[in-house]
Short mmCIF file of C-alpha atoms and ligand atoms in Angstrom, two decimals:
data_model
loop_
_atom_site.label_atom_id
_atom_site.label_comp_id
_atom_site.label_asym_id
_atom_site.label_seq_id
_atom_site.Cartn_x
_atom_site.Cartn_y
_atom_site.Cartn_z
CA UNK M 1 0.00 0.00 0.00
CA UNK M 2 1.38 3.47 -0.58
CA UNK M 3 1.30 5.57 2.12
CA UNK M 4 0.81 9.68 1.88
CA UNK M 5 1.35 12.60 4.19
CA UNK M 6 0.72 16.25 4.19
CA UNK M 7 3.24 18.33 4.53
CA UNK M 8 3.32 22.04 5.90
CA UNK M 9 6.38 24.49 5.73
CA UNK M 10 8.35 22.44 7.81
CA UNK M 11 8.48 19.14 5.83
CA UNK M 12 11.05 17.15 8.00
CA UNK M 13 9.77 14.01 6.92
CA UNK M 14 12.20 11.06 6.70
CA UNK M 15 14.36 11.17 3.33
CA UNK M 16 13.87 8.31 0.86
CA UNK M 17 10.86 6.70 3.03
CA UNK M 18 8.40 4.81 0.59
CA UNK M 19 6.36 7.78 1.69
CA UNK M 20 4.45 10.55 -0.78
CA UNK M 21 4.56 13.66 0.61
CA UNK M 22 1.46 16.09 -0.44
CA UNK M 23 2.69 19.55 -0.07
CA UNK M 24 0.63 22.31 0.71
CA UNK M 25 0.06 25.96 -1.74
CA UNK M 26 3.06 27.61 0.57
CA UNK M 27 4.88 24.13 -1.11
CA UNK M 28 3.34 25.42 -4.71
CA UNK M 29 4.59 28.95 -4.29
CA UNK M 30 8.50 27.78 -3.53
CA UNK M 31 8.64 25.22 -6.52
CA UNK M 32 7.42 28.08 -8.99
CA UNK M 33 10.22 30.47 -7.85
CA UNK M 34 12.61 27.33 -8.06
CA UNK M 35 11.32 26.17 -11.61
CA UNK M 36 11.38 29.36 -12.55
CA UNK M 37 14.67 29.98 -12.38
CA UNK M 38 15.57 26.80 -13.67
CA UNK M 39 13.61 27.50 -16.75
CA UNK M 40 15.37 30.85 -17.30
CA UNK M 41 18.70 28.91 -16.69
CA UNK M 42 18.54 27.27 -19.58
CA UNK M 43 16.31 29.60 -21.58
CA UNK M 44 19.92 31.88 -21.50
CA UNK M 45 21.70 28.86 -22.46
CA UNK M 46 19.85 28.65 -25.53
CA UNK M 47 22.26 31.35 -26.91
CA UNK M 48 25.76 29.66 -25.69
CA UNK M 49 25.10 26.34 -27.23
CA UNK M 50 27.23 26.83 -30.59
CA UNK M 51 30.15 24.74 -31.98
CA UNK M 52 33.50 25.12 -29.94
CA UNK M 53 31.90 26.22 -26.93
CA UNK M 54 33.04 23.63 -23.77
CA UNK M 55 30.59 22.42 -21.14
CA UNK M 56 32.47 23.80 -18.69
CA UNK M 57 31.62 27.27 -20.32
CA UNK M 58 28.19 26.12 -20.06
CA UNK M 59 28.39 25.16 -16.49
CA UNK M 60 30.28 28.15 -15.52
CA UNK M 61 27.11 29.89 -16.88
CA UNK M 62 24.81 27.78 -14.65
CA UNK M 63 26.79 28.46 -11.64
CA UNK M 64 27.21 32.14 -12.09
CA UNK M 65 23.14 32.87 -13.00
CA UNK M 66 22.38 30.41 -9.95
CA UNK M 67 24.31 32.11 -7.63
CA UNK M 68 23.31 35.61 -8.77
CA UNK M 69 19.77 34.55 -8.13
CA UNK M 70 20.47 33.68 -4.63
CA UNK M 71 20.03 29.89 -5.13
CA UNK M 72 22.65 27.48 -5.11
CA UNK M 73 23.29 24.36 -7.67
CA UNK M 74 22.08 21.18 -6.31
CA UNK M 75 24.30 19.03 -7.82
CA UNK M 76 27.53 20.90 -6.28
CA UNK M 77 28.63 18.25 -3.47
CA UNK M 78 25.82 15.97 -4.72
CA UNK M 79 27.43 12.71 -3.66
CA UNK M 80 31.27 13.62 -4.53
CA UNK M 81 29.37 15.12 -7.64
CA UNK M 82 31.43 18.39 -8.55
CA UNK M 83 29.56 20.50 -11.40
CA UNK M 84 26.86 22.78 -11.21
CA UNK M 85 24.49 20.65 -14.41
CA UNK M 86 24.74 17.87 -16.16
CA UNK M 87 25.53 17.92 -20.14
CA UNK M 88 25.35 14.64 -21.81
CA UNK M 89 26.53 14.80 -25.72
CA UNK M 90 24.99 12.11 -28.36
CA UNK M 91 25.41 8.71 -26.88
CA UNK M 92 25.48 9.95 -23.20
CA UNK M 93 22.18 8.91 -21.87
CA UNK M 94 22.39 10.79 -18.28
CA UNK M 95 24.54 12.67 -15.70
CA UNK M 96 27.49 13.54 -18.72
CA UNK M 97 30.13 15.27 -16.26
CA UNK M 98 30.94 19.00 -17.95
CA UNK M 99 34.41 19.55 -18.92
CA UNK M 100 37.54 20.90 -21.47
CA UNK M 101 35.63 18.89 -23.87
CA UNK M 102 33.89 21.39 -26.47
CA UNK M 103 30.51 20.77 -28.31
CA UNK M 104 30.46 19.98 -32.41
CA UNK M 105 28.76 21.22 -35.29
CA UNK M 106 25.98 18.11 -35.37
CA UNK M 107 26.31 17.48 -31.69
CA UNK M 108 22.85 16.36 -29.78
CA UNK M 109 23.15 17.75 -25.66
CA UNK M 110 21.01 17.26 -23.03
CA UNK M 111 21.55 20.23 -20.21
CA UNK M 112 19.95 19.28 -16.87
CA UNK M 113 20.36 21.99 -14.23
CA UNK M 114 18.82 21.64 -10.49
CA UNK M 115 19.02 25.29 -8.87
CA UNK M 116 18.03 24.83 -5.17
CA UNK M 117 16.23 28.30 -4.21
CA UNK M 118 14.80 29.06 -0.78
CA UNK M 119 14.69 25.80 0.06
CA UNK M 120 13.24 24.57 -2.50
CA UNK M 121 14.29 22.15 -6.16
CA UNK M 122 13.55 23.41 -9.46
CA UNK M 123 14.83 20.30 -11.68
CA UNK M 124 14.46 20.50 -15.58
CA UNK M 125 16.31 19.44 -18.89
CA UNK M 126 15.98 20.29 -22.61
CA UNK M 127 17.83 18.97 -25.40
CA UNK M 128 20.08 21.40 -27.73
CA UNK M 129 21.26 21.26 -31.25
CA UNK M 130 25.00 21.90 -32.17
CA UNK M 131 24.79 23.92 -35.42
CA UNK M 132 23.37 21.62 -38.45
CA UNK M 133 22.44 18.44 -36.26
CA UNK M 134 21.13 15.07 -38.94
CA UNK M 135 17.29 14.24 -39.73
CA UNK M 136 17.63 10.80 -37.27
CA UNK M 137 19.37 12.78 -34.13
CA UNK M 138 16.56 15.23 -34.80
CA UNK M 139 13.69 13.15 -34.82
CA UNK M 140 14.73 11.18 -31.72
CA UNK M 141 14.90 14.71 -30.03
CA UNK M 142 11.23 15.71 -31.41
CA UNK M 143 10.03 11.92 -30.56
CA UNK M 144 11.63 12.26 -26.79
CA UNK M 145 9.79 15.82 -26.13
CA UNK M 146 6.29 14.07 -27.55
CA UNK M 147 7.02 11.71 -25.01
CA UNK M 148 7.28 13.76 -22.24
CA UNK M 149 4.06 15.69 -23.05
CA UNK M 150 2.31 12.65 -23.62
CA UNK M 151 3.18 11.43 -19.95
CA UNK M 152 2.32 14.77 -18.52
CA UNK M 153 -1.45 14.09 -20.20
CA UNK M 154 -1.59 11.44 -17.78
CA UNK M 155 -0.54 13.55 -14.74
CA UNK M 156 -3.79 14.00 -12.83
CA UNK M 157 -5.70 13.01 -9.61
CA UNK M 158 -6.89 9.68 -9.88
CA UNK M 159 -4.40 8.25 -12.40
CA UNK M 160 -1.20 6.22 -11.58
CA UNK M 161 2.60 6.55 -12.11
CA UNK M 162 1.90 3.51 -14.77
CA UNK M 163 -0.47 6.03 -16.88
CA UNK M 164 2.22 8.38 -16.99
CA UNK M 165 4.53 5.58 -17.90
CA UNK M 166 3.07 3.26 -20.45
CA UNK M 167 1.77 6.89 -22.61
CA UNK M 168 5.71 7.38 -22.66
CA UNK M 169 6.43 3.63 -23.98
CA UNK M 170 4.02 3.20 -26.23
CA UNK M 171 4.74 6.38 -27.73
CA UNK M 172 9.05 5.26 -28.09
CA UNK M 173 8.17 1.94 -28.82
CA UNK M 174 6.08 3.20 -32.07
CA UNK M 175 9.34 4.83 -33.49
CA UNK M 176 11.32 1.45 -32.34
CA UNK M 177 13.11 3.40 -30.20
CA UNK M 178 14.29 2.04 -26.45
CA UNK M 179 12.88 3.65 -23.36
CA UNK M 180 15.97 3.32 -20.44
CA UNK M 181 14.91 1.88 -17.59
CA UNK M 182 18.28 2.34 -15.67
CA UNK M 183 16.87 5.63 -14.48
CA UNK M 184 13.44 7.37 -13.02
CA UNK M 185 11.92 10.56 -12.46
CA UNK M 186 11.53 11.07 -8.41
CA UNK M 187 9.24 13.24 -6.27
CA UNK M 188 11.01 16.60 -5.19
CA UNK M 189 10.85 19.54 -3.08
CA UNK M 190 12.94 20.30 -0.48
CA UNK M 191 14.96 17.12 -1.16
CA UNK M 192 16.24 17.09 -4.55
CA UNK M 193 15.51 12.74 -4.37
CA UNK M 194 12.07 11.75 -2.98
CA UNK M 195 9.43 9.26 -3.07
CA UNK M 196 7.53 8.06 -5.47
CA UNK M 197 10.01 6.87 -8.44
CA UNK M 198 8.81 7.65 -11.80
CA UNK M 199 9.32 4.78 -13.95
CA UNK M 200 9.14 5.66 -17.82
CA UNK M 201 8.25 2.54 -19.12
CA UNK M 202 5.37 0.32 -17.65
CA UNK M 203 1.43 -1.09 -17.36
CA UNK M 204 -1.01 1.60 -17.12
CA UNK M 205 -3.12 1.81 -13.96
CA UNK M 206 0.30 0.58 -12.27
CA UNK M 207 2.13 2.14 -9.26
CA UNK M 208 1.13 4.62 -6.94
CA UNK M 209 -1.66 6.93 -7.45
CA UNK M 210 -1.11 10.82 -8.34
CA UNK M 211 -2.90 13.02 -5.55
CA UNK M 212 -3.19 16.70 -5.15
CA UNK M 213 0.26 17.84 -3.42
CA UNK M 214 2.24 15.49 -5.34
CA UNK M 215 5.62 17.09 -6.71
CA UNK M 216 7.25 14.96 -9.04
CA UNK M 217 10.15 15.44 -12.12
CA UNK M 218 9.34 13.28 -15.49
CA UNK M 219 12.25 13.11 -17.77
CA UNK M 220 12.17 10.17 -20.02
CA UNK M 221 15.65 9.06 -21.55
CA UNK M 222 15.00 7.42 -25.30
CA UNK M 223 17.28 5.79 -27.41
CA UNK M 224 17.71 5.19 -31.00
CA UNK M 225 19.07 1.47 -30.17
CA UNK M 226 18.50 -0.97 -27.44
CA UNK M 227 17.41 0.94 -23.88
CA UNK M 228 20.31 -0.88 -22.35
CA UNK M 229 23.28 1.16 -20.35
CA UNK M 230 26.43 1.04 -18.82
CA UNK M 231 28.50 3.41 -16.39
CA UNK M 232 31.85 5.02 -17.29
CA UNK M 233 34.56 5.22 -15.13
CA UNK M 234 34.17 7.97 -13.55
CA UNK M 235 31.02 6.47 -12.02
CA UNK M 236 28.52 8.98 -13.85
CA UNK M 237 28.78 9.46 -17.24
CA UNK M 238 25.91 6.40 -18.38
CA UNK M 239 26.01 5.48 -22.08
CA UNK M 240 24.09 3.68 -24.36
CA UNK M 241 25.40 -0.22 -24.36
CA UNK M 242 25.00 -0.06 -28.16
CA UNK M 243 26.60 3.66 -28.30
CA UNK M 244 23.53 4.87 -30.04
CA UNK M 245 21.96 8.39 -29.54
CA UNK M 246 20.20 8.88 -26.71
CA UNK M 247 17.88 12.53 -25.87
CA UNK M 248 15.98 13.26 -22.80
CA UNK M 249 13.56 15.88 -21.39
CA UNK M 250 12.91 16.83 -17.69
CA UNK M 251 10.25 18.88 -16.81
CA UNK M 252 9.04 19.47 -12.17
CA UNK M 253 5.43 19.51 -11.90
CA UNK M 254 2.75 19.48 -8.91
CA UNK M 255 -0.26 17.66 -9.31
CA UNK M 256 -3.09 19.51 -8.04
CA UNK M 257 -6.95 19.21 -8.00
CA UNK M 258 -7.54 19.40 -12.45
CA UNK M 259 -4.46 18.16 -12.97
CA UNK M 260 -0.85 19.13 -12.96
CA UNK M 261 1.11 22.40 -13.14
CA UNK M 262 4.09 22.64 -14.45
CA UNK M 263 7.08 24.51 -12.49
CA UNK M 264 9.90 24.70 -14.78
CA UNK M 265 8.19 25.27 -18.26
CA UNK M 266 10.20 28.15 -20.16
CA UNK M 267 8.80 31.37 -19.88
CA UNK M 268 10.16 32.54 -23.50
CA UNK M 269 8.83 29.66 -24.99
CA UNK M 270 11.95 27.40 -25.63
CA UNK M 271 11.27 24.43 -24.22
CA UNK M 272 12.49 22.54 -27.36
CA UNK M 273 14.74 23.17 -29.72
CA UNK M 274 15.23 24.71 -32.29
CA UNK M 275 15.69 27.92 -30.31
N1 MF3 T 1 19.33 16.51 -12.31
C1 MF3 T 1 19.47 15.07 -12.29
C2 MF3 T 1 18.08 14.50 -12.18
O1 MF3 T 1 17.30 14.77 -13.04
C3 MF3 T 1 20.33 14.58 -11.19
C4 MF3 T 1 21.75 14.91 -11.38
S1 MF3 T 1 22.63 14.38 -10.02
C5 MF3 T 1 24.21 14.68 -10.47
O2 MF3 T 1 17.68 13.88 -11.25
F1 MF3 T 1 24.90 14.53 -9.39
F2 MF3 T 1 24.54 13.85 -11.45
F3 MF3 T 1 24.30 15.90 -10.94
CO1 CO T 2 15.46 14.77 -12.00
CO1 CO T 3 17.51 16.74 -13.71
#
């Protein structure tokens, strides 16, 4: 049985219980300043995603507009993790460490940045083109955001996890592409890692049920290939087994009594590419 609890301000439940929190409007009002921000994080990145440009330019960026905003970057100190987002290039399914390493003209990156802001986690990723980018990397992208929209239809009072995820895999699985199952949305807030886990792939009218209060991230990872993964070295950078291309799409919402709201959506308008 899933067990839920309503949270005020204080939300000092136990981390990474089986337990849902359902936050409160005060809860609401925190993840739209955090979203927000995360939003117009990579809205200005938009402009800084060209050839030659390194990913630690691009996380320098993240850091400096996070900062400025009074927030701080979630992911700095993150278990050992170092950098301020994540930018994973073509066949780098998640968590792509930024570095010396600069982007190419036909390059596919994901960006995911996580600015924690009065307390509260604004989590969101977009995919970006690298100058002229090919037909197939650019239909995997286009596929990828359909499928996080599609999930986000389900995301409503009364439906499950498994609604969100099966509209995601049987939309992937029509373009015989490979839905990862190696990693999950997760409810958010004031921890960056919460209950419930989001699978992307599975039975509708499975898993818990979505209630009013829920906040939650969705960000389906799609491959061209086989979903299958392994870990680098370095113990984040996950690749596609089969080194094919891989895109992804994160958007924070809160489920409330209609349906969902979403925190981080862009304010100008670029929430996929091209920008
Ligand atoms: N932002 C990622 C997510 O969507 C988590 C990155 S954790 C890091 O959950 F340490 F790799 F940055
Ligand atoms: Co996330
Ligand atoms: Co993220």
């Amino acid at each position: 049985m899933t067990e839920y609890i309503h949270v005020g301000p204080e939300d000092r439940a136990e981390p990474r219980s089986h337990v849902i929190k359902l936050h409160d409007e005060a809860g609401f009002e925190g993840m739209r300043k955090a979203g927000r921000l995360a939003a117009e994080i990579l809205d200005e990145l938009t402009k800084h995603v060209v050839p030659g440009v390194t990913t630690q330019e691009l996380d320098d960026i993240v850091y400096r507009m996070t900062v400025d905003a009074g927030g701080v970057p979630a992911t700095l100190g993150y278990r050992g993790y170092t950098k301020s987002c994540c930018t994973s290039i073509n066949h780098v399914v998640c968590h792509g460490i930024p570095g010396e390493k600069a982007l190419k003209d036909g390059d596919i990156v994901n960006i995911d940045v996580t600015p924690l802001l009065d307390g509260w986690h604004g989590d969101t990723s977009r995919m970006f083109f690298v100058g002229d980018v090919p037909i197939k990397a650019k239909k995997l992208v286009d596929v990828t955001y359909e499928c996080l929209m599609l999930g986000l239809e389900q995301a409503k009072p009364g439906n499950t996890i498994g609604d969100i995820a099966h509209a995601i895999q049987t939309h992937a699985e029509k373009h015989r592409y490979g839905v990862v199952r190696d990693f999950c949305g997760h409810g958010l807030g004031r921890l960056f890692h919460d209950s419930p886990e989001v699978v992307h792939a599975g039975r509708a009218g499975s898993g818990p049920e979505l209630r009013p209060g829920m906040f939650f991230t969705v960000e389906p990872m799609i491959n061209i290939g086989r979903a299958d993964c392994k870990l680098l070295d370095d113990g984040w950078t996950a690749v596609t087994r089969d080194r094919s291309l891989s895109a992804q799409f994160e958007h924070s919402i809160g489920i409330n009594e209609t349906g969902h709201e979403i925190f981080t959506k862009s304010p100008r308008g670029l929430d996929r590419p091209p920008y």
